XYZ file of C-alpha atoms in Angstrom:
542
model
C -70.340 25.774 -25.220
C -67.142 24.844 -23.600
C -65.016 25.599 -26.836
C -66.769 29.437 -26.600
C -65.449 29.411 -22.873
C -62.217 28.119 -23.665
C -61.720 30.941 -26.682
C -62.975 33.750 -23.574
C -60.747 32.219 -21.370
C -57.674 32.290 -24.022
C -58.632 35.898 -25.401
C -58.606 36.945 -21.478
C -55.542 35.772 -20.819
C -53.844 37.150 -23.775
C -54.817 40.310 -22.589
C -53.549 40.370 -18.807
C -50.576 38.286 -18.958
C -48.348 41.207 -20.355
C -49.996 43.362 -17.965
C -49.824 40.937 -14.996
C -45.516 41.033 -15.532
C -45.382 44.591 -16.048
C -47.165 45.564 -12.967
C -44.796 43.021 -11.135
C -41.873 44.584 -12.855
C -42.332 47.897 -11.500
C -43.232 46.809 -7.992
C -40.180 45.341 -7.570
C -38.402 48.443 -9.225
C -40.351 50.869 -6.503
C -40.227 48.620 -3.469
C -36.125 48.305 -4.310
C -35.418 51.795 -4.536
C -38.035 53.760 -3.675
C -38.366 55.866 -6.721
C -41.269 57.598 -7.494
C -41.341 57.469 -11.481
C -41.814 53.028 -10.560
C -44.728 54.078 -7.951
C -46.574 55.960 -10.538
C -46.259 53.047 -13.279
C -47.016 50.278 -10.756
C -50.448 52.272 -9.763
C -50.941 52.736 -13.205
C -50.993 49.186 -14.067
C -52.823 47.978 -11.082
C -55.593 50.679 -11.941
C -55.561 49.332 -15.528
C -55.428 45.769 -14.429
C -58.829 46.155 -11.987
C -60.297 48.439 -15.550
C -60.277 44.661 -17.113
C -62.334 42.857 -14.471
C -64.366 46.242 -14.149
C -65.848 45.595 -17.606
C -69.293 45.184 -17.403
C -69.948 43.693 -20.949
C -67.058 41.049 -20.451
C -68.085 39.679 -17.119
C -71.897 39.370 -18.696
C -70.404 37.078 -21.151
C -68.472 35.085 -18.984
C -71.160 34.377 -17.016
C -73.757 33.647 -20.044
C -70.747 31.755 -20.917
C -70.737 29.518 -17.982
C -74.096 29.054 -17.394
C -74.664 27.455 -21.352
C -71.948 25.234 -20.159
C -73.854 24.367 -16.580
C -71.427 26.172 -14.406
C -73.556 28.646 -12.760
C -76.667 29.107 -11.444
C -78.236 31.728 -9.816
C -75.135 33.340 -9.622
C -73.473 30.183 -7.593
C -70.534 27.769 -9.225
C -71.645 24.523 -9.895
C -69.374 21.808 -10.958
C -70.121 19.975 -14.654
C -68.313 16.872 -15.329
C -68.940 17.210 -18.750
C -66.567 20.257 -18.510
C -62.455 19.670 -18.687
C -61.546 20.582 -14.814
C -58.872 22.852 -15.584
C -61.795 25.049 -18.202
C -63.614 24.541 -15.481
C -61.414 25.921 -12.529
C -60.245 28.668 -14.640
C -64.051 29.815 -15.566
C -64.480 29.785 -11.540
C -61.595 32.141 -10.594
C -62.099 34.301 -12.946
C -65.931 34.990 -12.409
C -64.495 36.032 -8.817
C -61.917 38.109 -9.835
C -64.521 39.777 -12.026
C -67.381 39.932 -9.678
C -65.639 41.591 -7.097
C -64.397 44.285 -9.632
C -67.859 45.205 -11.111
C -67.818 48.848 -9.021
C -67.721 52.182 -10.915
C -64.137 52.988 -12.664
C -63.412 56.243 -11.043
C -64.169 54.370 -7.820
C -60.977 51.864 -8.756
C -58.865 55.034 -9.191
C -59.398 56.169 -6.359
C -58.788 53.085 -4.622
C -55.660 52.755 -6.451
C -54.615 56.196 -5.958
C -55.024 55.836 -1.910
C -53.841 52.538 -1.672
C -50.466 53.941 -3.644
C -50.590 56.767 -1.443
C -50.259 54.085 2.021
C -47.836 52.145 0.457
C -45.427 54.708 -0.761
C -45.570 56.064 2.499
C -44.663 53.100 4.123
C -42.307 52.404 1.284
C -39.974 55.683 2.528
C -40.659 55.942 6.201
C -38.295 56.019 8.783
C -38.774 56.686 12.544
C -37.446 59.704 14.325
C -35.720 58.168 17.658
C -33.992 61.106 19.723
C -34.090 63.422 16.717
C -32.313 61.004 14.301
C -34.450 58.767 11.417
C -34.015 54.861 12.783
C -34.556 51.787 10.428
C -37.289 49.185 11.683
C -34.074 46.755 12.038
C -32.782 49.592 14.543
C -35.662 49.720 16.732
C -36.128 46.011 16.662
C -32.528 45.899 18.027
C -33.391 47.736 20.913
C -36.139 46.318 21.990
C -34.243 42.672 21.934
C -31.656 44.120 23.716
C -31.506 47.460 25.546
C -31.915 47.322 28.809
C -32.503 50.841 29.105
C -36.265 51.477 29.850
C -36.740 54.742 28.361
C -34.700 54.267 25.130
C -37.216 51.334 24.861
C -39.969 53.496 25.351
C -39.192 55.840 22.902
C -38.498 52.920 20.306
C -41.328 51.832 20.733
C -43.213 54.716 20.178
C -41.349 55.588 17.363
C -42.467 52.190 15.868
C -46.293 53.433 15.573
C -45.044 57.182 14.754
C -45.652 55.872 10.801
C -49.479 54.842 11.929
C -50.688 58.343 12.163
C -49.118 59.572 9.106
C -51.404 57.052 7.166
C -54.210 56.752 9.451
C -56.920 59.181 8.135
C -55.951 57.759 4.258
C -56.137 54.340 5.613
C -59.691 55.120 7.084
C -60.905 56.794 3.812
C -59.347 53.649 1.833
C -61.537 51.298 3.761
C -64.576 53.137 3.535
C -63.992 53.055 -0.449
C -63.255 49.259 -0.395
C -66.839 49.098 1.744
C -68.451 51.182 -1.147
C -67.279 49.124 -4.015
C -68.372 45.996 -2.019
C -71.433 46.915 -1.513
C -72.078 47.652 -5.301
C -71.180 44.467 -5.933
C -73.781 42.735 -3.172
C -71.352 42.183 -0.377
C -72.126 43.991 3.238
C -68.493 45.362 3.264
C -65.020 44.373 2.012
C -63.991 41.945 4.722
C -66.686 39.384 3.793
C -66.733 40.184 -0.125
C -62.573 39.232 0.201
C -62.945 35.932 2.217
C -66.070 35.050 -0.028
C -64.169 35.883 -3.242
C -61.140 33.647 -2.173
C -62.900 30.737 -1.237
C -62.950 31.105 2.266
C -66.525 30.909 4.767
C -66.303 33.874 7.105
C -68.581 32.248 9.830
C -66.187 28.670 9.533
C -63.187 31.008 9.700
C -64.498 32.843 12.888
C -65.615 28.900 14.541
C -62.196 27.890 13.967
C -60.434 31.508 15.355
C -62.465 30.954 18.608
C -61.897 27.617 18.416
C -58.501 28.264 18.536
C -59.129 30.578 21.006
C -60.170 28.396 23.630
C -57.643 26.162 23.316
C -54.695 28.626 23.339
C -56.000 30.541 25.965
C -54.917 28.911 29.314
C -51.333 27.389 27.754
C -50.730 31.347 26.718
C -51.816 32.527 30.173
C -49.726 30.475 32.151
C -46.464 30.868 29.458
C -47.289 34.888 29.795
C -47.184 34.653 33.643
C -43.116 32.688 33.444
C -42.398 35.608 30.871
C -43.602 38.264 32.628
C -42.002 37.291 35.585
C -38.816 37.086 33.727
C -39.056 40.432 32.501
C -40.048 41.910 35.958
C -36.901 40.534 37.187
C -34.612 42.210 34.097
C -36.299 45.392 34.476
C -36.431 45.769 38.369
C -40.233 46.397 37.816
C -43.580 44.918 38.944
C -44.963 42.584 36.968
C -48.363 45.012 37.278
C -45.906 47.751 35.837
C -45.190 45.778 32.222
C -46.135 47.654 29.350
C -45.580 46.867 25.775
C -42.395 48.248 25.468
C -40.619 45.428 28.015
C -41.003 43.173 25.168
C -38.539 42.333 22.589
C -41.407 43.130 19.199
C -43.060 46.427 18.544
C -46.347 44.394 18.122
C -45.411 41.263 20.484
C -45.689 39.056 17.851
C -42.546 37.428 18.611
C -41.184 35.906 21.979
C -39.112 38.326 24.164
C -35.517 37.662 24.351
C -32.755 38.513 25.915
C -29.800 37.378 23.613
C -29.100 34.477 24.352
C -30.633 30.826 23.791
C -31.026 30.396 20.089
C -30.449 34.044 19.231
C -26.683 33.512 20.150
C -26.545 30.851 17.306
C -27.292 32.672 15.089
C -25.083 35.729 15.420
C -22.672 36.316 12.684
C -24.261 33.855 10.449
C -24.861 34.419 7.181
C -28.616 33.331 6.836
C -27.952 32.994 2.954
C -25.264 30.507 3.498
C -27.745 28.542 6.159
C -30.644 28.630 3.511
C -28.278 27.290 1.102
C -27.127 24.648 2.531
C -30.386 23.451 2.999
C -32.702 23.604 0.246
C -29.707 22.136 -1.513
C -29.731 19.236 0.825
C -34.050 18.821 0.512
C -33.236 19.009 -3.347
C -34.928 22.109 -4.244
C -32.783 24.756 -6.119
C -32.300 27.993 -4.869
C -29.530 29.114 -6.580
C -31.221 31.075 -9.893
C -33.669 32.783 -7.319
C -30.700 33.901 -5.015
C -29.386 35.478 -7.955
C -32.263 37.855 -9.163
C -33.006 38.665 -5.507
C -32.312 41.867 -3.366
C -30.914 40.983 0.186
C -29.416 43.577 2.020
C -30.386 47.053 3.365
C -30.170 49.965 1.188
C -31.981 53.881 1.543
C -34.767 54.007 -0.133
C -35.468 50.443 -0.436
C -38.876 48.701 1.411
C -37.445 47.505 5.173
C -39.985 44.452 5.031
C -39.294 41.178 3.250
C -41.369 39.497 0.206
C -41.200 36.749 -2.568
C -42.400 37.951 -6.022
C -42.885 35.394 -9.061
C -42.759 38.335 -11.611
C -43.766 36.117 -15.042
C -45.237 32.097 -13.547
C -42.348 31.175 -15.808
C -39.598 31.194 -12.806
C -38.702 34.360 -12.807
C -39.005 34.404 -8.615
C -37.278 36.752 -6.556
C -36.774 37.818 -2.844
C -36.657 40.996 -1.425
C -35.134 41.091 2.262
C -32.737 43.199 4.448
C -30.468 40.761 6.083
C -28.716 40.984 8.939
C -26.745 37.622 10.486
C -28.991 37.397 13.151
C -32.002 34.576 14.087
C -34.748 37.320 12.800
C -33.242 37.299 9.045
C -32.353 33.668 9.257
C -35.903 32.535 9.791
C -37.264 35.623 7.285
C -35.056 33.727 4.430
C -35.823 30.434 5.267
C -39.777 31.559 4.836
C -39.581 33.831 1.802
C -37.641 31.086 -0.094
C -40.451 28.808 0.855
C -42.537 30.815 -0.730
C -40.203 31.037 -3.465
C -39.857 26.787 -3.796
C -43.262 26.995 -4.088
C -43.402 29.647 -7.223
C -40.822 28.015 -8.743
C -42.011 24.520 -9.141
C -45.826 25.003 -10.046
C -46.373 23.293 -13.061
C -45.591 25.576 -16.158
C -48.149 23.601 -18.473
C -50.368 24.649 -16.284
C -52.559 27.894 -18.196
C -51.541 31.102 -17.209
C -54.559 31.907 -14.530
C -53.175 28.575 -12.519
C -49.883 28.712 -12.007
C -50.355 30.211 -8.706
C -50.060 28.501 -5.213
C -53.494 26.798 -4.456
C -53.884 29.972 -2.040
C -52.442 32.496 -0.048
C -52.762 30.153 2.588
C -50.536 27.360 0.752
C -47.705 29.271 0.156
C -48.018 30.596 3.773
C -48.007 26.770 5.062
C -44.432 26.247 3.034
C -42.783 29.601 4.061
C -44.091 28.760 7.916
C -42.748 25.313 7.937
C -39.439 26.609 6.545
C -38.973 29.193 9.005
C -40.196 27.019 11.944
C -36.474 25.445 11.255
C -34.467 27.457 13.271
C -36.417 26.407 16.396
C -35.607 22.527 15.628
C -33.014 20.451 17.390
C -32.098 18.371 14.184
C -32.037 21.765 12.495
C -29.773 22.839 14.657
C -27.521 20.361 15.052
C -27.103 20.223 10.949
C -26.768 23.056 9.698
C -25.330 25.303 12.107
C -22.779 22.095 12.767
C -23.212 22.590 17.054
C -21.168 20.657 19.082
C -23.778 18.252 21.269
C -22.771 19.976 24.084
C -23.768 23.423 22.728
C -27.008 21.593 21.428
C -27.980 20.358 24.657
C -27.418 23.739 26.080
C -29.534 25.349 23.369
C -31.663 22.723 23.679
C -34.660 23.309 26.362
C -34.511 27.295 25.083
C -35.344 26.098 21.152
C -38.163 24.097 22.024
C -39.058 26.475 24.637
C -39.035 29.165 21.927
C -40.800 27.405 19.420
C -43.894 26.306 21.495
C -44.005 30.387 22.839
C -43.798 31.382 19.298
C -46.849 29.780 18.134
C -48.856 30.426 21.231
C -47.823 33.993 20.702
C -48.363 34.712 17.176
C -51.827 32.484 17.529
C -53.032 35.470 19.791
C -51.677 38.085 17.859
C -53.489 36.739 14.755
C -56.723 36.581 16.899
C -56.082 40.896 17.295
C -55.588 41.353 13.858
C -58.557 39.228 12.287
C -60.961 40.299 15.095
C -59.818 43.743 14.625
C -60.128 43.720 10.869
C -63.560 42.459 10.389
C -64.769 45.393 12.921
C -62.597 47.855 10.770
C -64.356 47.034 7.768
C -67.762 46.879 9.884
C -67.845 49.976 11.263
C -64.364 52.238 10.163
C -65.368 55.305 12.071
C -65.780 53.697 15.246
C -63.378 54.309 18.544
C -60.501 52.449 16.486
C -57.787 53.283 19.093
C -59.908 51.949 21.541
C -60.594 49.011 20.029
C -57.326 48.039 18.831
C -56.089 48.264 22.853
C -59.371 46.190 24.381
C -58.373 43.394 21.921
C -54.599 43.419 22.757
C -55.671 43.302 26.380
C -57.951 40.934 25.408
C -55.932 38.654 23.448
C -52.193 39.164 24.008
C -52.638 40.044 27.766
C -50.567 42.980 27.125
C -51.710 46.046 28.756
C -52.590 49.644 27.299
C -50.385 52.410 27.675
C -51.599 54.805 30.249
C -53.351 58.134 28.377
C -52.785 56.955 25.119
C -55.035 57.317 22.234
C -53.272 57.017 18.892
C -53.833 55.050 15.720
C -51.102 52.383 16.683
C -53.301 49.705 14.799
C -52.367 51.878 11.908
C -48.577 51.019 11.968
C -49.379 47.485 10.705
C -48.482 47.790 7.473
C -50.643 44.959 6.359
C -53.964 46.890 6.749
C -53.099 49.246 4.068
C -51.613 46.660 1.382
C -52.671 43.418 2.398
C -56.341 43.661 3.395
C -58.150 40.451 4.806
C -55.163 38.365 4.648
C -53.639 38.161 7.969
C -56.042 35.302 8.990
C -54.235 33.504 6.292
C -51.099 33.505 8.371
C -52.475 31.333 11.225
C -54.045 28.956 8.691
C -50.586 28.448 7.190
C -49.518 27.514 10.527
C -52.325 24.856 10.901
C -51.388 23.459 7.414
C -47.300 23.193 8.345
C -48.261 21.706 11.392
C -50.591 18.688 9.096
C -47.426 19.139 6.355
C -44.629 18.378 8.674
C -46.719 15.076 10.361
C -47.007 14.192 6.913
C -43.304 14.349 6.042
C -42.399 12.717 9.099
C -44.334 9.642 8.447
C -43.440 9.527 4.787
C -39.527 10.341 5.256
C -38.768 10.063 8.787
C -38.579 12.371 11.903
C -36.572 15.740 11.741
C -32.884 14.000 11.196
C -34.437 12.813 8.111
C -36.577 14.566 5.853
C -34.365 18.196 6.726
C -32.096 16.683 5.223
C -33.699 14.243 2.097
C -34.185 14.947 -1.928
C -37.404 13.071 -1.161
C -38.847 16.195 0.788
C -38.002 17.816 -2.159
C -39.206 15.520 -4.538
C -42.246 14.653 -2.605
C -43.154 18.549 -1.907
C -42.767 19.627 -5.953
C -45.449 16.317 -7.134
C -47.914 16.300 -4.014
C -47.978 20.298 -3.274
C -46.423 22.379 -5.727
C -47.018 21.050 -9.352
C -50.907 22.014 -8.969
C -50.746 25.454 -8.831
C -54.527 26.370 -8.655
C -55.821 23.406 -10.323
C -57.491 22.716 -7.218
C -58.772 24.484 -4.464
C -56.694 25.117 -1.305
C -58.599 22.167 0.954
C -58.320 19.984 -1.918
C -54.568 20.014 -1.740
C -54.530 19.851 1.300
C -56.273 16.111 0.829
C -53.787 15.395 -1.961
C -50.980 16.290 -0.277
C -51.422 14.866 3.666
C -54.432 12.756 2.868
C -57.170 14.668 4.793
C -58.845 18.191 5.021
C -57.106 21.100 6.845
C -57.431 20.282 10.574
C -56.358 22.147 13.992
C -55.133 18.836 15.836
C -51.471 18.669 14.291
C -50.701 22.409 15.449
C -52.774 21.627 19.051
C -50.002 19.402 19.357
C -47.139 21.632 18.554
C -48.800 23.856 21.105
C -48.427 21.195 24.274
C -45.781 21.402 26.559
C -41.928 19.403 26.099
C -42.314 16.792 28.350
């Protein structure tokens, strides 16, 4: 029975891998210039792409398929030794990826159709600020910086202008995901995604409160210094702070007020930094530098991504750099993600040479940008004086600690707020999305204001029930860094060592999705995914 699965499994992948690189091919043609002929072809290949796992008769082979070879019962995995793992681990994902793809065709068009629909207009947007259109690296200029409160304002606002242009499609996009859940078993879309990737929704929502708790009182006493800080630059009350005294549209990033580590980064090239130092860690960047698309251009996405267009190294970066701290960190984590791509075992089959998880290659990209925040870092590769270091010094660790309590809260908005979206999408949604930023972030509401704001995060339209993900990479850097310190040596060390190169390619890349994301997590760090290394990250510099 295994042979009969293996000749499935080879037959399959025959038939997607051509389709896999041609729908990666023409996302990277749209999201670099915008064009609409590439948006039409990349839609058309995604539809055509969900067509295969929508095939009824296919997936009702697979599974007879697996269950002669004691894989499944009752619908449930269940391991076989008798089975080669990797037969084995391929059978697995791809009875997910069809199960969750077993809804009526013209319901995948018109997913596809909406969810091209977001994204394109996304792709092209650009605020209106003062009657002129505004790049997001404008806006996020003035918010770091201005210190005029009404220009501020106005940025701000113009930041969310993009979430009621795509609200109402957004809404009828998630109520189509919730139908073609639901004809596949699942409640709604939220818990068919996490369920379909591996992931427990209750665990998930332990851990998030979890975390929670033990964010909660560090972020509410680090929120009370900052808010008194910006109080004091604004000439306001601290009672008077609304989202638009702080230095992100979203506040996912800690308020600054250019100076401290910002100011060493200005004017440098973050290509040059990123360089300098995979080179020195002895992964290669070069080849991936050169296919890539850094800098800002009309037309073009204003985000940042890492593609892998073929799992045979063809890995790429889109960005839009600027030689500031932002786009130095961005590179640093988008070529983690690229390190990653690059250096998965190519005997691997086709279906596994992907990261472990989303979560995996978030850990890498995380740890990677966490860089810019550490002393040794610092001191390297931006060659500081130690006079200039020690200056920097208290603000970089400073920085780093607020950055992690920060973005731990925001994550807590977005996965809170996303499981509610996909429970109930016609509820008070503005309303919502402001009680959990109160509740979370401590930031509050805009006086009057009801508007789809929770709408301007682009992720809701093309990354559904990933954000979670995010945090979890931060947990896993946080284990992945202990773990290189105690195998190469503290900071000084392994930034700058071939054997965190060497170390990261055989004990975290190579396996691809051989295993499961936990299980890599044991290989690599010698024990399960676990909140104590980032609880210490999170305590204060003595």
């Amino acid at each position: 029975m295994s042979h009969a699965l293996q000749a499935f499994i080879e037959a399959h992948t025959r038939q997607v891998e051509p389709l896999v690189v041609a729908q990666s091919e023409a996302y990277w043609r749209f999201t670099t210039t915008g064009r609409k002929e590439d948006e039409e072809e990349y839609a058309r290949l995604t539809a055509a792409l969900r067509k295969v796992y929508a095939d009824r008769e296919a997936f009702a082979r697979l599974r007879r398929l697996m269950e002669e070879a004691g894989l499944l019962k009752d619908g449930v995995f269940t391991p076989n030794p008798q089975v080669p793992p990797l037969l084995a681990r391929q059978a697995r994902i791809l009875y997910d990826d069809f199960r969750g793809l077993q809804i009526d065709p013209a319901l995948i068009d018109a997913i596809t159709e909406l969810e091209k629909e977001v994204e394109g207009a996304f792709n092209t947007f650009r605020a209106t600020l003062r009657g002129r259109p505004v790049t997001d690296n404008q806006i996020r200029q003035i918010l770091r910086t201005s210190e005029d409160l009404a220009l501020r304002r106005e940025a701000w606002e113009a930041s969310k202008q993009i979430g009621a242009q795509v609200a109402e499609r957004l809404l009828r996009l998630v109520e189509r995901r919730n139908e073609g859940a639901r004809q596949v078993g699942f409640d709604n879309f939220y818990t068919m995604s996490l369920a379909l990737a591996e992931q427990d929704e209750g665990e998930l929502f332990r851990l998030l409160d979890h975390l929670d708790r033990l964010t909660r009182p560090l972020f509410a006493a680090y929120k009370a210094e900052l808010d008194a800080e910006l109080a004091r630059r604004f000439g306001v009350e601290v009672a008077d702070l609304y989202p638009w005294h702080y230095s992100d549209p979203f506040f996912q990033e800690p308020p600054e007020a250019g100076d401290g580590i910002s100011r060493l980064f200005e004017g440098r090239d973050p290509v040059t930094l990123s360089r300098a130092f995979y080179s020195a860690i002895g992964l290669e960047i070069e080849d991936i530098l050169a296919r890539s698309d850094l800098y800002e251009r009309e037309g073009k996405q204003q985000h940042a991504y890492c593609i892998h267009i073929d799992r045979k190294g063809d890995v790429r970066i889109l960005a839009n750099l600027q030689p500031d701290a932002y786009w130095a960190e961005t590179m640093l984590h988008e070529l983690g993600h690229a390190v990653y791509d690059k250096y998965i075992d190519r005997d691997l089959p086709f279906l596994l040479r992907t990261p472990a998880h989303i979560l995996s290659t978030e850990a890498i990209a995380v740890l990677m940008g966490r860089l810019i925040h550490h002393p040794a870092w610092l001191r390297r590769y931006l060659g500081l004086e130690e006079e200039s270091l020690q200056q920097a010094l208290p603000q970089a660790l400073r920085r780093h600690r607020a950055k992690l309590l920060i973005f731990t809260r925001w994550v807590l908005v977005m996965a809170h707020f996303e499981r509610a979206l996909y429970q109930n999408p016609r509820q008070d949604l503005n309303r919502l999305w402001w009680d959990l930023v109160e509740e979370f972030q401590m930031v509050r509401r805009p006086e009057g204001r009801d508007a789809p704001d929770w709408a301007a995060k682009i992720h809701f339209s093309v990354a559904p029930v990933y954000y979670h993900n995010y945090l979890l990479g931060e947990l896993a850097a946080s284990q992945l860094l202990m773990t290189l310190r105690a195998r190469i040596g503290e900071d000084e060390a392994w930034i700058a060592s071939p054997e965190t190169g060497a170390f990261l390619i055989r004990r975290y890349f190579r396996p691809g999705r051989s295993v499961d994301w936990n299980t890599l997590m044991v290989f690599a760090t010698g024990y399960p995914l676990s909140p104590e290394p980032f609880a210490r990250d999170l305590e204060p510099a003595a």
